[in-house]
Coordinates of C-alpha atoms in Angstrom, one line a residue:
X1 CA 77.8 188.0 30.4
X2 CA 79.9 189.3 32.5
X3 CA 79.0 190.4 35.7
X4 CA 77.8 193.7 35.9
X5 CA 76.9 195.4 38.7
X6 CA 76.2 199.5 39.7
X7 CA 77.2 200.8 42.7
X8 CA 76.1 204.8 42.3
X9 CA 73.1 206.1 41.7
X10 CA 73.2 209.5 41.6
X11 CA 69.9 210.5 42.3
X12 CA 68.7 209.0 40.3
X13 CA 79.9 185.8 65.2
X14 CA 83.0 183.9 64.9
X15 CA 84.1 183.1 61.8
X16 CA 85.3 179.7 61.6
X17 CA 85.8 178.2 57.7
X18 CA 88.6 175.9 57.2
X19 CA 91.9 176.6 55.5
X20 CA 93.5 174.4 53.1
X21 CA 95.6 173.0 56.1
X22 CA 92.2 172.0 58.0
X23 CA 92.3 174.5 60.8
X24 CA 89.8 177.0 60.9
X25 CA 90.2 180.7 59.5
X26 CA 90.2 183.6 60.4
X27 CA 89.8 187.4 59.8
X28 CA 93.8 188.7 60.1
X29 CA 91.9 192.0 61.7
X30 CA 88.3 191.3 62.3
X31 CA 87.1 191.0 66.1
X32 CA 85.2 187.7 67.9
X33 CA 82.0 189.0 69.5
X34 CA 82.1 188.1 73.3
X35 CA 79.5 185.3 72.5
X36 CA 79.8 184.4 69.8
X37 CA 64.7 213.6 44.5
X38 CA 66.9 215.6 45.8
X39 CA 67.0 219.2 44.5
X40 CA 69.8 221.8 43.8
X41 CA 69.2 223.6 46.9
X42 CA 69.8 221.9 50.6
X43 CA 67.5 221.8 53.0
X44 CA 66.2 224.4 54.9
X45 CA 68.5 224.6 58.2
X46 CA 71.0 222.5 57.4
X47 CA 74.1 223.2 54.8
X48 CA 76.1 221.1 52.2
X49 CA 80.0 221.6 52.6
X50 CA 81.4 222.0 48.8
X51 CA 83.4 218.9 48.1
X52 CA 87.4 218.8 47.9
X53 CA 88.4 218.5 44.7
X54 CA 89.2 214.7 45.1
X55 CA 85.6 214.5 46.8
X56 CA 84.8 216.1 43.1
X57 CA 86.6 213.6 41.1
X58 CA 85.4 210.8 43.1
X59 CA 82.0 211.7 42.6
X60 CA 82.5 212.5 38.7
X61 CA 84.2 208.8 38.3
X62 CA 80.9 207.4 40.1
X63 CA 78.4 209.3 37.2
X64 CA 80.0 208.5 34.4
X65 CA 80.9 204.7 35.8
X66 CA 76.8 204.4 36.5
X67 CA 75.8 205.9 32.9
X68 CA 78.4 203.7 31.3
X69 CA 76.8 200.2 32.7
X70 CA 73.4 201.5 32.4
X71 CA 74.5 202.4 28.8
X72 CA 76.3 198.9 28.0
X73 CA 73.3 197.3 29.8
X74 CA 70.7 198.5 27.4
X75 CA 72.7 198.0 24.4
X76 CA 73.0 194.5 25.1
X77 CA 69.7 194.0 25.9
X78 CA 68.7 195.7 22.8
X79 CA 71.3 193.9 20.3
X80 CA 69.7 190.1 21.1
X81 CA 72.9 188.2 20.6
X82 CA 73.2 187.2 24.4
X83 CA 72.0 183.6 25.1
X84 CA 68.8 183.5 27.4
X85 CA 71.0 183.2 30.3
X86 CA 72.3 186.5 29.7
X87 CA 69.2 187.9 28.2
X88 CA 67.7 187.3 32.3
X89 CA 70.7 188.7 33.4
X90 CA 70.6 191.9 31.8
X91 CA 66.9 191.9 32.6
X92 CA 67.4 191.4 36.6
X93 CA 70.5 193.8 36.3
X94 CA 68.5 196.3 34.6
X95 CA 65.0 195.9 36.7
X96 CA 67.9 196.7 39.9
X97 CA 69.3 199.6 38.6
X98 CA 65.7 201.0 38.5
X99 CA 64.4 199.7 41.5
X100 CA 67.4 201.4 43.1
X101 CA 66.8 204.7 41.5
X102 CA 63.1 204.8 42.8
X103 CA 64.3 203.7 46.6
X104 CA 67.0 206.9 46.5
X105 CA 64.3 209.0 45.6
X106 CA 61.9 207.7 48.2
X107 CA 64.7 208.0 50.4
X108 CA 65.6 211.7 48.9
X109 CA 61.8 212.7 49.7
X110 CA 61.7 211.1 52.9
X111 CA 65.1 213.0 54.5
X112 CA 63.9 216.4 53.0
X113 CA 61.5 217.7 55.8
X114 CA 62.1 219.1 58.9
X115 CA 62.2 217.2 62.3
X116 CA 61.3 217.8 66.1
X117 CA 63.9 218.4 67.9
X118 CA 64.4 216.1 71.1
X119 CA 66.3 217.3 74.5
X120 CA 69.3 215.1 75.2
X121 CA 68.1 213.1 78.8
X122 CA 71.2 211.1 79.5
X123 CA 72.9 213.0 82.1
X124 CA 76.3 214.7 81.1
X125 CA 79.7 213.9 83.0
X126 CA 82.7 216.2 82.7
X127 CA 86.2 215.1 83.0
X128 CA 87.0 214.5 86.4
X129 CA 90.5 215.7 87.7
X130 CA 93.1 213.5 89.4
X131 CA 92.2 214.2 92.9
X132 CA 88.7 213.8 92.0
X133 CA 89.9 210.1 90.7
X134 CA 91.7 209.1 94.0
X135 CA 88.7 210.8 96.4
X136 CA 86.4 208.7 94.8
X137 CA 89.0 205.7 95.1
X138 CA 89.3 206.3 98.8
X139 CA 93.2 207.1 98.5
X140 CA 95.5 210.1 98.2
X141 CA 96.9 211.5 95.4
X142 CA 100.0 209.9 95.9
X143 CA 98.6 206.2 96.1
X144 CA 96.5 206.6 92.9
X145 CA 99.0 204.6 90.8
X146 CA 99.6 201.5 93.2
X147 CA 95.5 201.8 93.8
X148 CA 95.2 201.4 90.2
X149 CA 97.7 198.8 89.9
X150 CA 96.5 196.2 92.9
X151 CA 92.8 196.4 90.9
X152 CA 94.5 196.0 87.3
X153 CA 96.2 192.7 89.6
X154 CA 93.3 191.6 90.5
X155 CA 91.3 191.9 87.2
X156 CA 94.1 190.1 85.2
X157 CA 94.6 187.6 88.1
X158 CA 90.9 186.4 87.5
X159 CA 90.7 186.7 83.7
X160 CA 93.9 184.7 82.9
X161 CA 92.5 181.4 82.0
X162 CA 89.0 182.4 82.7
X163 CA 85.8 182.6 80.6
X164 CA 84.5 185.2 83.4
X165 CA 83.8 188.8 82.5
X166 CA 81.4 190.5 84.5
X167 CA 80.9 194.2 83.3
X168 CA 79.1 195.7 85.8
X169 CA 82.1 195.1 89.0
X170 CA 84.9 196.9 86.3
X171 CA 82.7 199.4 85.4
X172 CA 84.5 202.1 87.7
X173 CA 87.7 200.9 87.3
X174 CA 87.3 201.9 83.0
X175 CA 85.5 204.9 83.8
X176 CA 88.8 205.9 85.8
X177 CA 91.0 204.4 83.2
X178 CA 89.0 206.9 80.8
X179 CA 89.8 210.3 82.7
X180 CA 93.3 209.2 83.6
X181 CA 93.5 208.9 79.4
X182 CA 92.4 212.4 79.5
X183 CA 94.8 213.4 81.4
X184 CA 97.7 211.7 79.8
X185 CA 97.6 214.1 77.0
X186 CA 98.6 217.2 79.7
X187 CA 102.9 217.3 79.9
X188 CA 102.5 218.5 83.0
X189 CA 100.9 214.9 83.8
X190 CA 102.7 212.8 86.1
X191 CA 104.3 210.3 84.3
X192 CA 102.5 207.1 85.3
X193 CA 99.7 208.7 83.9
X194 CA 101.1 209.9 80.7
X195 CA 101.8 206.0 80.1
X196 CA 97.8 205.7 79.2
X197 CA 98.2 207.8 75.9
X198 CA 97.9 204.0 74.2
X199 CA 97.1 200.5 74.8
X200 CA 100.6 199.4 74.5
X201 CA 102.5 202.0 76.4
X202 CA 99.7 201.1 79.2
X203 CA 100.3 197.8 78.6
X204 CA 104.1 197.7 78.8
X205 CA 103.8 199.8 82.1
X206 CA 100.8 198.4 84.2
X207 CA 100.5 194.9 83.1
X208 CA 103.4 193.7 80.7
X209 CA 103.1 190.1 81.5
X210 CA 99.2 190.3 81.4
X211 CA 98.0 186.9 79.1
X212 CA 96.4 187.8 75.4
X213 CA 93.1 186.4 77.2
X214 CA 93.3 189.1 80.0
X215 CA 94.3 191.5 77.7
X216 CA 91.3 190.9 75.3
X217 CA 89.0 190.8 78.3
X218 CA 90.4 194.6 79.6
X219 CA 89.9 195.6 75.9
X220 CA 86.0 193.8 75.9
X221 CA 85.5 196.5 79.2
X222 CA 87.0 199.2 77.2
X223 CA 84.7 198.7 74.1
X224 CA 81.7 198.4 76.8
X225 CA 82.4 201.5 78.5
X226 CA 82.6 203.5 75.2
X227 CA 79.4 202.2 74.0
X228 CA 77.7 203.6 77.2
X229 CA 79.6 206.4 78.1
X230 CA 80.8 207.9 74.5
X231 CA 77.6 207.0 72.1
X232 CA 77.5 207.6 68.7
X233 CA 75.3 210.2 66.8
X234 CA 72.8 208.0 65.9
X235 CA 70.3 206.5 69.1
X236 CA 68.0 203.6 68.3
X237 CA 65.3 204.2 70.6
X238 CA 62.8 201.7 69.9
X239 CA 65.0 199.0 71.4
X240 CA 63.9 200.0 75.1
X241 CA 60.3 202.4 74.5
X242 CA 62.3 205.5 75.2
X243 CA 64.3 207.7 74.3
X244 CA 67.4 206.2 75.4
X245 CA 67.4 207.1 78.9
X246 CA 68.2 204.3 80.8
X247 CA 72.1 204.2 80.3
X248 CA 75.3 205.5 81.5
X249 CA 76.0 208.8 81.8
X250 CA 78.0 210.0 78.9
X251 CA 80.9 212.2 78.4
X252 CA 80.7 213.3 74.9
X253 CA 76.9 214.9 75.1
X254 CA 74.9 217.4 74.9
X255 CA 73.7 216.9 71.5
X256 CA 71.0 218.4 69.4
X257 CA 69.3 215.6 68.1
X258 CA 66.4 215.3 65.8
X259 CA 63.4 213.0 65.9
X260 CA 63.0 210.1 63.9
X261 CA 60.2 207.3 64.5
X262 CA 63.3 204.9 65.2
X263 CA 66.2 207.3 66.6
X264 CA 67.3 210.0 67.8
X265 CA 69.9 211.4 64.7
X266 CA 72.0 214.7 64.5
X267 CA 71.7 217.2 61.9
X268 CA 75.8 216.2 60.7
X269 CA 74.3 212.9 60.0
X270 CA 71.0 213.7 58.4
X271 CA 73.4 216.1 56.3
X272 CA 75.8 213.2 55.3
X273 CA 73.0 211.3 54.1
X274 CA 71.4 213.3 51.8
X275 CA 75.0 214.2 50.5
X276 CA 75.3 210.5 50.0
X277 CA 72.1 209.9 48.4
X278 CA 72.9 212.9 45.8
X279 CA 76.5 211.7 45.2
X280 CA 76.3 207.8 45.9
X281 CA 76.2 205.5 48.0
X282 CA 77.4 201.7 47.7
X283 CA 74.9 199.3 48.3
X284 CA 75.1 196.0 50.4
X285 CA 75.1 193.6 47.5
X286 CA 77.9 195.5 45.6
X287 CA 80.3 195.3 48.7
X288 CA 82.6 192.5 50.8
X289 CA 83.2 194.1 54.4
X290 CA 85.8 193.7 56.8
X291 CA 85.7 195.3 60.0
X292 CA 88.6 196.0 62.1
X293 CA 90.2 198.8 64.5
X294 CA 92.4 201.5 63.9
X295 CA 95.1 200.0 65.7
X296 CA 95.4 197.4 62.3
X297 CA 95.5 200.8 59.5
X298 CA 99.0 201.5 59.8
X299 CA 100.1 197.9 58.6
X300 CA 97.4 198.5 56.0
X301 CA 98.8 201.7 54.8
X302 CA 102.3 200.0 54.6
X303 CA 101.6 197.3 53.1
X304 CA 98.9 198.9 50.8
X305 CA 96.8 195.9 51.6
X306 CA 94.6 194.2 54.0
X307 CA 96.2 190.7 54.7
X308 CA 95.6 187.7 56.9
X309 CA 97.0 187.2 60.0
X310 CA 99.0 184.4 59.1
X311 CA 100.3 186.5 55.9
X312 CA 101.2 189.1 58.7
X313 CA 102.8 187.3 61.1
X314 CA 104.7 185.8 58.6
X315 CA 106.1 188.8 57.1
X316 CA 106.9 190.4 60.8
X317 CA 104.1 192.3 61.6
X318 CA 102.1 192.5 64.7
X319 CA 99.0 191.1 64.7
X320 CA 96.8 193.8 67.2
X321 CA 93.3 193.1 66.6
X322 CA 91.1 190.2 65.0
X323 CA 90.7 187.0 66.6
X324 CA 94.0 186.3 66.7
X325 CA 94.0 189.3 69.2
X326 CA 90.7 188.5 71.1
X327 CA 89.3 185.0 70.5
X328 CA 92.0 183.2 73.1
X329 CA 92.0 180.1 74.8
X330 CA 90.8 180.1 78.3
X331 CA 93.1 176.8 78.3
X332 CA 96.4 178.8 78.2
X333 CA 95.2 182.1 78.1
X334 CA 97.8 182.3 75.4
X335 CA 96.4 180.5 72.2
X336 CA 94.1 182.2 69.8
X337 CA 91.2 179.7 69.4
X338 CA 90.6 179.8 65.9
X339 CA 94.3 180.9 64.6
X340 CA 96.3 178.8 66.8
X341 CA 100.0 180.5 66.9
X342 CA 100.2 181.1 63.1
X343 CA 97.2 182.7 62.0
X344 CA 94.7 182.0 59.6
X345 CA 95.4 182.7 56.2
X346 CA 92.1 184.8 55.0
X347 CA 90.9 187.9 55.0
X348 CA 87.2 187.7 56.0
X349 CA 84.1 189.5 55.1
X350 CA 80.6 189.7 54.9
X351 CA 77.7 191.2 52.7
X352 CA 76.3 193.2 56.0
X353 CA 77.0 196.9 54.5
X354 CA 79.0 199.4 56.2
X355 CA 76.6 199.9 58.7
X356 CA 78.7 196.7 60.3
X357 CA 80.5 196.9 62.8
X358 CA 81.0 193.0 63.4
X359 CA 84.7 192.2 64.2
X360 CA 85.7 195.8 64.7
X361 CA 87.9 196.5 67.6
X362 CA 88.4 199.5 69.3
X363 CA 91.4 198.4 72.0
X364 CA 91.7 202.0 74.0
X365 CA 89.7 205.3 74.1
X366 CA 92.0 207.2 71.3
X367 CA 91.1 204.0 68.6
X368 CA 88.1 203.2 67.1
X369 CA 86.2 200.7 65.0
X370 CA 86.5 200.8 61.0
X371 CA 85.1 199.2 58.5
X372 CA 86.4 198.6 54.7
X373 CA 83.7 198.3 52.1
X374 CA 85.5 195.8 49.2
X375 CA 84.6 195.9 45.8
X376 CA 83.4 192.4 44.9
X377 CA 83.8 192.9 41.4
X378 CA 87.3 194.3 41.7
X379 CA 88.6 191.7 44.2
X380 CA 87.0 188.5 42.4
X381 CA 88.8 189.8 39.6
X382 CA 92.1 190.3 41.3
X383 CA 91.8 186.7 42.6
X384 CA 91.6 185.0 39.6
X385 CA 94.8 187.0 38.1
X386 CA 96.3 185.2 40.8
X387 CA 95.2 181.9 40.7
X388 CA 93.4 182.6 44.1
X389 CA 89.7 180.1 44.2
X390 CA 87.3 181.0 46.6
X391 CA 83.5 180.5 46.4
X392 CA 82.1 183.6 48.3
X393 CA 79.9 181.7 49.9
X394 CA 78.9 182.1 53.9
X395 CA 76.5 179.2 54.2
X396 CA 77.1 178.6 58.0
X397 CA 77.1 182.3 58.3
X398 CA 80.7 182.4 59.9
X399 CA 81.9 184.7 56.8
X400 CA 83.5 185.0 53.4
X401 CA 86.9 184.3 52.8
X402 CA 88.3 186.5 50.2
X403 CA 91.6 185.1 50.2
X404 CA 95.1 186.4 51.6
X405 CA 95.2 189.5 50.6
X406 CA 92.7 192.8 49.6
X407 CA 94.7 195.2 48.0
X408 CA 93.7 198.8 49.0
X409 CA 92.8 199.5 45.3
X410 CA 89.9 197.0 46.3
X411 CA 88.6 199.5 48.8
X412 CA 85.9 201.4 47.6
X413 CA 84.6 202.9 51.0
X414 CA 85.4 202.9 54.7
X415 CA 83.0 203.2 57.4
X416 CA 83.7 204.9 61.0
X417 CA 82.5 206.1 63.8
X418 CA 81.1 210.3 62.8
X419 CA 83.1 211.6 65.5
X420 CA 86.0 209.9 63.4
X421 CA 85.8 211.4 60.5
X422 CA 88.5 213.8 60.0
X423 CA 90.7 211.1 61.1
X424 CA 89.4 208.6 58.7
X425 CA 89.4 211.3 56.2
X426 CA 92.7 212.3 56.4
X427 CA 94.2 208.7 56.5
X428 CA 91.9 208.2 53.4
X429 CA 93.7 210.9 51.3
X430 CA 96.8 209.9 52.0
X431 CA 96.6 206.6 51.6
X432 CA 93.4 205.3 50.0
X433 CA 92.2 208.5 48.0
X434 CA 89.9 207.0 45.5
X435 CA 87.6 205.4 48.7
X436 CA 84.1 207.2 50.0
X437 CA 84.0 208.0 53.7
X438 CA 80.5 206.6 55.2
X439 CA 79.9 207.5 59.0
X440 CA 78.4 204.7 60.6
X441 CA 75.4 206.2 61.7
X442 CA 74.7 207.4 58.1
X443 CA 75.4 204.0 56.9
X444 CA 73.0 202.7 59.5
X445 CA 70.2 205.3 58.4
X446 CA 70.4 204.3 54.8
X447 CA 70.6 200.3 55.5
X448 CA 67.7 200.6 57.1
X449 CA 65.2 199.7 54.8
X450 CA 62.6 202.2 56.5
X451 CA 65.2 204.4 56.9
X452 CA 64.5 204.2 60.8
X453 CA 60.8 204.6 60.0
X454 CA 60.1 207.8 58.1
X455 CA 59.0 204.8 55.4
X456 CA 56.6 202.8 55.2
X457 CA 57.6 198.7 55.7

């Protein structure tokens, strides 16, 4: 039987697989980790936004697709003309559909209740002035640029050919860089401050000779700062046994939290999760997911596809994210450990779901991690048509290769931080209008087997 995969239910580590040349394979835009029944009315207190025409069309298509697959599935079972294997597959898929409908009803019921509010216990800090930054650094405002240059030179010298990485020592520097970035948007700011508007302009001004290894380490420092001081709209509490009050001060608070058994969640995220249950949510086993960063999506738009690193390089594109930009040999500070100088020939994915931020990359403070949800069925059909053979297995937990090209038409969902929803939705409407936006926070909630403690184990 043709593989029947239904996605929507309307209420109802570094990768090292080898490519054909024998080299380890690498994702073009993934990043390497440092270590390698809902009613028709919204619940009280939360409102649902009226969907756009595009969203309405997507929902209608999703419902029709779901219903037609159920009809086809049951019809094939009734006909009795299929083989024993096909009959077993039909029964399995039917049971899966029914199971997921029960699962969605349990989710909706759990999220329809009221929740206790919780105060934001973390210290909220404000943007620092240039004068304050200089004073805290022990220099005058006129000397501040040189102070940054000296500190950066020290950082890049220490990291260019070593495996050294310390997140505590340079946290004050990166925090000041974040504040300089905030001032860089001001047209009256000094010219050197404006250079902090983007990662590329910053590197070109302060460290044009910095090795790829050093740049990778700087990116890791920035990602660490953003995780600690610009946290998302869902904060797990069970990890530390306290309401997340033992981390760094934050710049993006306070928030009106609602308390779950295992997390603090904002109202916006709960509302989104409720809408997804009603409109349809992509389950893990229907997707290949590919983590990347916003620095890569301009190329995706231009090419109307996700390309492997080697293909991107051969076509003259700059590979700004992924192992090619982050997993750098300490021997020379320039060569990708897995991709060499040419990059590897596969787009790498996993089946971890839309909450996965594995292999994502945020190079600068205005960038964000992003995960592309790829229809397994569509990508496999595309590969068959283009004579691309892949096993779609992951025996070593090193990633699933899906070929050198993933057309955007095969992308059915895109996840990113809730705070970046407007930007991602704008990109989707322009370049991939059939895809669904899902925040990492809502995906984390829905991917949790217990809804972060709301449901029994």
